[in-house]
Tab-separated table of C-alpha atoms in Angstrom:
chain	number	residue	atom	x	y	z
A	1	MET	CA	-20.895	-0.325	-17.616
A	2	ASN	CA	-17.769	-1.521	-19.458
A	3	ASN	CA	-14.219	-1.779	-18.101
A	4	GLU	CA	-13.175	1.658	-19.331
A	5	GLU	CA	-16.227	3.342	-17.812
A	6	ALA	CA	-15.633	1.539	-14.508
A	7	THR	CA	-11.997	2.675	-14.452
A	8	LYS	CA	-12.989	6.306	-15.076
A	9	LEU	CA	-15.626	6.244	-12.328
A	10	LEU	CA	-13.209	4.526	-9.954
A	11	GLN	CA	-10.591	7.210	-10.635
A	12	LYS	CA	-13.193	9.931	-10.025
A	13	THR	CA	-14.185	8.367	-6.699
A	14	GLN	CA	-10.579	7.952	-5.606
A	15	LEU	CA	-9.866	11.572	-6.490
A	16	GLU	CA	-12.703	12.588	-4.158
A	17	ILE	CA	-11.118	10.521	-1.381
A	18	LEU	CA	-7.737	12.143	-2.089
A	19	LYS	CA	-9.233	15.629	-1.785
A	20	ASP	CA	-10.738	14.817	1.616
A	21	PHE	CA	-7.435	13.292	2.718
A	22	GLN	CA	-5.510	16.369	1.562
A	23	ALA	CA	-7.878	18.711	3.418
A	24	LEU	CA	-7.373	16.691	6.598
A	25	CYS	CA	-3.578	16.766	6.173
A	26	ASP	CA	-3.680	20.534	5.604
A	27	ARG	CA	-5.725	21.061	8.786
A	28	HIS	CA	-3.272	19.076	10.897
A	29	ASN	CA	-0.003	19.855	9.113
A	30	ILE	CA	0.590	16.225	8.126
A	31	PRO	CA	3.179	15.808	5.337
A	32	TYR	CA	2.586	13.052	2.772
A	33	PHE	CA	3.803	12.262	-0.740
A	34	ALA	CA	2.600	10.326	-3.777
A	35	SER	CA	4.388	7.115	-4.710
A	36	GLY	CA	4.313	4.312	-7.286
A	37	GLY	CA	1.968	4.726	-10.227
A	38	THR	CA	0.481	7.856	-8.686
A	39	ALA	CA	3.875	9.562	-8.745
A	40	ILE	CA	4.526	8.399	-12.315
A	41	GLY	CA	1.101	9.617	-13.382
A	42	THR	CA	1.723	12.999	-11.769
A	43	ILE	CA	4.948	13.564	-13.699
A	44	ARG	CA	4.066	11.867	-16.986
A	45	HIS	CA	0.333	12.574	-17.290
A	46	ASN	CA	-0.431	15.346	-14.751
A	47	GLY	CA	-2.899	12.912	-13.224
A	48	PHE	CA	-3.774	9.240	-13.302
A	49	ILE	CA	-1.922	6.939	-15.633
A	50	PRO	CA	-4.856	6.391	-18.015
A	51	TRP	CA	-5.034	2.660	-17.304
A	52	ASP	CA	-4.255	2.920	-13.571
A	53	ASP	CA	-7.023	2.774	-10.999
A	54	ASP	CA	-5.548	3.358	-7.550
A	55	ILE	CA	-3.796	6.098	-5.581
A	56	ASP	CA	-0.689	5.422	-3.467
A	57	ILE	CA	0.210	7.764	-0.604
A	58	CYS	CA	3.241	7.548	1.709
A	59	LEU	CA	3.870	9.135	5.094
A	60	LEU	CA	6.634	8.891	7.659
A	61	ARG	CA	5.579	6.535	10.454
A	62	ARG	CA	4.633	9.234	12.988
A	63	ASP	CA	2.585	11.074	10.351
A	64	TYR	CA	1.012	7.801	9.222
A	65	HIS	CA	-0.360	7.159	12.727
A	66	LYS	CA	-1.444	10.789	13.034
A	67	ALA	CA	-3.345	10.680	9.740
A	68	ILE	CA	-5.163	7.469	10.689
A	69	HIS	CA	-6.079	8.960	14.067
A	70	PHE	CA	-7.668	12.047	12.511
A	71	ILE	CA	-9.409	10.120	9.724
A	72	ARG	CA	-11.160	8.101	12.415
A	73	LYS	CA	-11.805	11.124	14.615
A	74	GLU	CA	-13.050	13.583	12.004
A	75	LEU	CA	-14.126	11.624	8.913
A	76	SER	CA	-15.679	8.477	10.375
A	77	ASP	CA	-19.107	9.371	8.960
A	78	LYS	CA	-17.700	9.064	5.448
A	79	TYR	CA	-14.609	6.863	5.748
A	80	GLU	CA	-13.234	3.912	7.659
A	81	VAL	CA	-9.627	2.767	7.914
A	82	TYR	CA	-8.765	-0.848	7.211
A	83	ASP	CA	-5.575	-1.809	8.998
A	84	ASN	CA	-3.919	-4.847	10.519
A	85	ARG	CA	-4.873	-3.918	14.080
A	86	THR	CA	-8.582	-3.274	13.738
A	87	VAL	CA	-9.952	-5.500	10.936
A	88	ASP	CA	-9.901	-9.200	11.717
A	89	GLY	CA	-9.255	-10.631	8.246
A	90	TYR	CA	-7.038	-7.775	7.041
A	91	VAL	CA	-3.424	-8.994	7.146
A	92	LEU	CA	-1.552	-6.355	5.157
A	93	VAL	CA	0.952	-4.133	6.984
A	94	PHE	CA	-0.215	-0.942	5.253
A	95	SER	CA	-3.650	0.668	5.501
A	96	LYS	CA	-6.561	1.678	3.297
A	97	MET	CA	-8.750	4.757	3.724
A	98	CYS	CA	-12.085	3.368	2.516
A	99	LYS	CA	-15.232	5.195	1.479
A	100	ARG	CA	-18.279	4.005	3.363
A	101	ASN	CA	-21.282	2.607	1.488
A	102	THR	CA	-19.054	1.415	-1.351
A	103	TYR	CA	-17.715	-2.069	-1.906
A	104	ILE	CA	-14.898	-3.437	-4.015
A	105	ILE	CA	-13.611	-6.957	-4.655
A	106	GLU	CA	-10.125	-6.804	-6.122
A	107	ASP	CA	-8.757	-9.278	-8.609
A	108	GLY	CA	-6.957	-12.401	-7.478
A	109	GLU	CA	-7.618	-15.976	-6.493
A	110	PHE	CA	-6.110	-15.790	-3.018
A	111	ASP	CA	-8.028	-15.777	0.242
A	112	THR	CA	-5.876	-13.085	1.850
A	113	ARG	CA	-7.881	-10.327	0.161
A	114	VAL	CA	-10.580	-8.696	2.286
A	115	PRO	CA	-13.275	-6.791	0.377
A	116	THR	CA	-13.215	-3.112	1.353
A	117	GLY	CA	-14.778	0.127	0.273
A	118	ILE	CA	-13.205	2.103	-2.582
A	119	PHE	CA	-9.920	3.184	-1.092
A	120	LEU	CA	-6.742	5.224	-0.910
A	121	ASP	CA	-3.616	3.174	-0.069
A	122	LEU	CA	-1.584	4.558	2.855
A	123	PHE	CA	2.018	3.364	3.319
A	124	ALA	CA	4.355	4.074	6.236
A	125	TYR	CA	8.025	4.938	5.776
A	126	ASP	CA	10.312	3.925	8.631
A	127	LYS	CA	13.910	4.763	9.404
A	128	THR	CA	16.550	2.270	8.457
A	129	THR	CA	20.291	2.106	9.010
A	130	SER	CA	23.160	3.042	6.730
A	131	ASP	CA	24.883	-0.199	7.776
A	132	PRO	CA	24.096	-2.625	4.876
A	133	LYS	CA	24.283	-5.786	7.004
A	134	LYS	CA	22.011	-4.425	9.717
A	135	ARG	CA	19.635	-3.070	7.084
A	136	LYS	CA	19.410	-6.479	5.400
A	137	LYS	CA	18.569	-7.997	8.776
A	138	GLN	CA	15.847	-5.399	9.374
A	139	ILE	CA	14.369	-6.108	5.946
A	140	ARG	CA	14.500	-9.854	6.579
A	141	ASP	CA	12.875	-9.503	10.005
A	142	THR	CA	10.015	-7.336	8.751
A	143	TRP	CA	9.451	-9.715	5.820
A	144	ILE	CA	9.210	-12.729	8.147
A	145	TRP	CA	6.817	-11.059	10.589
A	146	ALA	CA	4.634	-9.751	7.738
A	147	ARG	CA	4.437	-13.246	6.195
A	148	LEU	CA	3.510	-14.730	9.574
A	149	CYS	CA	0.719	-12.152	9.866
A	150	VAL	CA	-0.729	-13.627	6.685
A	151	LEU	CA	-0.185	-17.268	7.605
A	152	SER	CA	-1.741	-16.807	11.041
A	153	LYS	CA	-5.048	-16.169	9.241
A	154	TYR	CA	-4.747	-17.885	5.851
A	155	LYS	CA	-3.195	-21.061	4.535
A	156	HIS	CA	-3.108	-19.980	0.871
A	157	PRO	CA	-1.093	-16.744	0.624
A	158	GLN	CA	-0.215	-14.955	-2.576
A	159	PHE	CA	3.026	-16.242	-4.117
A	160	PRO	CA	5.445	-14.426	-6.459
A	161	SER	CA	4.454	-14.809	-10.112
A	162	ASN	CA	7.886	-16.219	-10.979
A	163	LEU	CA	7.508	-19.090	-8.517
A	164	ASN	CA	6.224	-22.204	-10.254
A	165	GLY	CA	6.561	-25.939	-10.656
A	166	ILE	CA	7.830	-28.059	-7.797
A	167	LEU	CA	9.025	-24.997	-5.854
A	168	LEU	CA	5.513	-23.545	-5.878
A	169	LYS	CA	4.023	-26.859	-4.729
A	170	ALA	CA	6.596	-27.111	-1.936
A	171	ALA	CA	5.922	-23.521	-0.848
A	172	LYS	CA	2.180	-24.205	-0.691
A	173	ILE	CA	2.711	-27.280	1.474
A	174	VAL	CA	5.053	-25.396	3.823
A	175	CYS	CA	2.586	-22.502	4.177
A	176	ILE	CA	-0.304	-24.836	4.971
A	177	GLY	CA	1.856	-26.523	7.612
A	178	ILE	CA	2.892	-23.214	9.183
A	179	HIS	CA	-0.725	-22.012	9.199
A	180	TYR	CA	-1.933	-25.006	11.204
A	181	VAL	CA	1.036	-24.916	13.583
A	182	LEU	CA	0.273	-21.255	14.362
A	183	ARG	CA	-3.387	-22.115	14.953
A	184	ILE	CA	-2.493	-24.989	17.281
A	185	LEU	CA	-0.164	-22.685	19.235
A	186	HIS	CA	-2.839	-19.936	19.307
A	187	LEU	CA	-0.408	-17.428	17.819
A	188	ARG	CA	-2.531	-14.660	16.321
A	189	LYS	CA	-1.775	-11.946	13.813
A	190	ASP	CA	-1.860	-9.240	16.526
A	191	PHE	CA	1.303	-10.738	17.989
A	192	PHE	CA	3.068	-10.907	14.646
A	193	TYR	CA	2.041	-7.380	13.679
A	194	ARG	CA	3.496	-6.044	16.947
A	195	GLN	CA	6.751	-7.829	16.108
A	196	TYR	CA	6.644	-6.369	12.593
A	197	LEU	CA	6.272	-2.843	13.991
A	198	LYS	CA	9.062	-3.450	16.488
A	199	ALA	CA	11.407	-4.475	13.669
A	200	ALA	CA	10.262	-1.701	11.304
A	201	THR	CA	10.760	1.036	13.920
A	202	ARG	CA	14.051	-0.352	15.230
A	203	TYR	CA	15.972	2.804	14.272
A	204	GLN	CA	13.260	5.419	14.782
A	205	ASN	CA	15.107	7.142	17.640
A	206	THR	CA	18.466	7.270	15.899
A	207	GLU	CA	20.086	10.021	13.846
A	208	GLU	CA	19.822	7.968	10.663
A	209	GLU	CA	18.376	9.766	7.630
A	210	LEU	CA	17.432	6.772	5.494
A	211	TYR	CA	13.787	5.705	5.122
A	212	ILE	CA	12.157	2.558	3.756
A	213	ASP	CA	8.628	1.256	3.228
A	214	PHE	CA	8.992	-2.305	4.504
A	215	SER	CA	5.652	-3.361	3.009
A	216	TYR	CA	7.195	-3.141	-0.484
A	217	PHE	CA	8.369	-6.411	-2.079
A	218	ASP	CA	11.894	-5.004	-2.651
A	219	PRO	CA	12.305	-2.308	0.048
A	220	GLU	CA	15.793	-1.136	-0.888
A	221	LYS	CA	14.512	-0.056	-4.321
A	222	ILE	CA	12.378	2.605	-2.643
A	223	MET	CA	14.854	3.652	0.028
A	224	CYS	CA	15.055	7.432	0.428
A	225	THR	CA	17.240	9.902	2.199
A	226	HIS	CA	15.626	12.731	4.124
A	227	LYS	CA	16.851	15.148	1.448
A	228	MET	CA	15.222	13.076	-1.297
A	229	ILE	CA	11.864	13.486	0.427
A	230	PHE	CA	12.011	17.015	1.846
A	231	PRO	CA	11.169	19.715	1.126
A	232	LEU	CA	8.083	18.317	-0.596
A	233	ARG	CA	7.083	19.738	-3.966
A	234	LYS	CA	3.601	20.484	-5.284
A	235	MET	CA	2.700	19.128	-8.712
A	236	GLN	CA	-0.493	18.952	-10.744
A	237	PHE	CA	-2.590	15.800	-10.395
A	238	GLU	CA	-5.880	16.003	-12.284
A	239	ASP	CA	-7.593	19.134	-10.877
A	240	VAL	CA	-5.592	19.291	-7.611
A	241	GLN	CA	-2.017	19.826	-6.491
A	242	ILE	CA	-0.402	16.760	-4.911
A	243	ASN	CA	2.727	16.458	-2.765
A	244	MET	CA	5.737	14.854	-4.415
A	245	LEU	CA	9.183	13.982	-3.097
A	246	ASN	CA	11.817	16.631	-3.578
A	247	ASP	CA	13.776	14.230	-5.822
A	248	ALA	CA	10.946	12.157	-7.268
A	249	ASP	CA	12.984	11.436	-10.407
A	250	LYS	CA	15.696	9.542	-8.512
A	251	TYR	CA	13.049	7.755	-6.443
A	252	LEU	CA	11.120	6.539	-9.489
A	253	LYS	CA	14.159	5.586	-11.568
A	254	SER	CA	15.282	3.284	-8.749
A	255	GLN	CA	11.999	1.347	-9.026
A	256	PHE	CA	11.003	1.628	-12.669
A	257	GLY	CA	14.018	2.688	-14.706
A	258	ASN	CA	12.949	4.961	-17.567
A	259	TYR	CA	9.484	5.642	-16.186
A	260	LEU	CA	8.908	8.557	-18.597
A	261	GLU	CA	8.714	6.140	-21.517
A	262	LEU	CA	5.269	4.652	-22.074
A	263	PRO	CA	5.243	0.849	-21.684
A	264	PRO	CA	4.192	-1.349	-24.610
A	265	VAL	CA	0.425	-1.613	-25.064
A	266	GLU	CA	0.360	-5.217	-23.846
A	267	GLN	CA	1.888	-4.097	-20.514
A	268	ARG	CA	-0.676	-1.360	-19.874
A	269	LYS	CA	-2.703	-3.366	-17.427
A	270	THR	CA	-5.632	-1.993	-15.477
A	271	HIS	CA	-6.361	-3.548	-12.095
A	272	THR	CA	-10.095	-3.443	-12.864
A	273	PRO	CA	-11.667	-5.313	-9.904
A	274	ARG	CA	-14.147	-8.119	-10.297
A	275	TYR	CA	-16.928	-6.196	-8.582
A	276	ILE	CA	-17.466	-2.568	-7.569
A	277	ASP	CA	-20.463	-1.069	-5.788
A	278	PHE	CA	-20.039	2.684	-6.180
A	279	GLY	CA	-23.071	3.345	-3.974
A	280	GLN	CA	-26.517	4.655	-4.836
A	281	GLY	CA	-27.203	1.613	-6.998
A	282	VAL	CA	-24.238	2.028	-9.364
A	283	ILE	CA	-22.613	-1.388	-9.737
A	284	TYR	CA	-19.917	-2.824	-11.995
A	285	LYS	CA	-19.399	-6.550	-12.532
A	286	ARG	CA	-16.511	-7.628	-14.686
A	287	PRO	CA	-17.615	-9.969	-17.450
A	288	ASN	CA	-16.417	-13.545	-17.194
A	289	LYS	CA	-13.464	-14.238	-19.444
């Protein structure tokens, strides 16, 4: 199996997961919407971006918890949810709906990645404030608690690609130091994740109508008003209809600029993992470079 064949089979498997997720959301009246490359693919290609190989789904926080609850209650024979609370080595602050009896090792040289089944990414949107200073503080607080979640388990986190040289070396030393201090103090990721949630949901009981996914590296780029999200719109994605934000164009331009224009060929990068077990003996191993 070559890279292209693996990508096609991965997309097919993820589409199956999406269909089961959509059926569950329909049964329980759970609103969701596509984001990131999935949203671009929906508008530009009526399906997957040809070189993309994941599906990104967003829900408001209350719907996020509701969806995870029903996945575990009704679909546990076929799927499991990887999240910060229930999987020991999983330190991300968003979740993955993973197909059982499959196995995937994503690319990367960092020890914060936990192998999962083939998955659907689930992201929570939380309320934020219209006060810029208070919003910056909320973003800073969630960033700190999320980083401490990682460092409580791992001493070699993933660093930004633009960080290099002496700054990268200094950051690595600092992270190793923090990791061991947290271990000595017996401060575990459960504590830091609770603090993350407390900061992320700080304005959930207010009348604010701004929403942010705090797991994103630049949260304000994907900030939405309630009217940008609702009412949701149905659009074609492969052979199904997928929910999109009411103003998906504004949402995507904020992140990607002119997203309707195809990127140069050299920027069309597939995430093709190092190893995929699709189940029933179908296995892909990426050739060594």
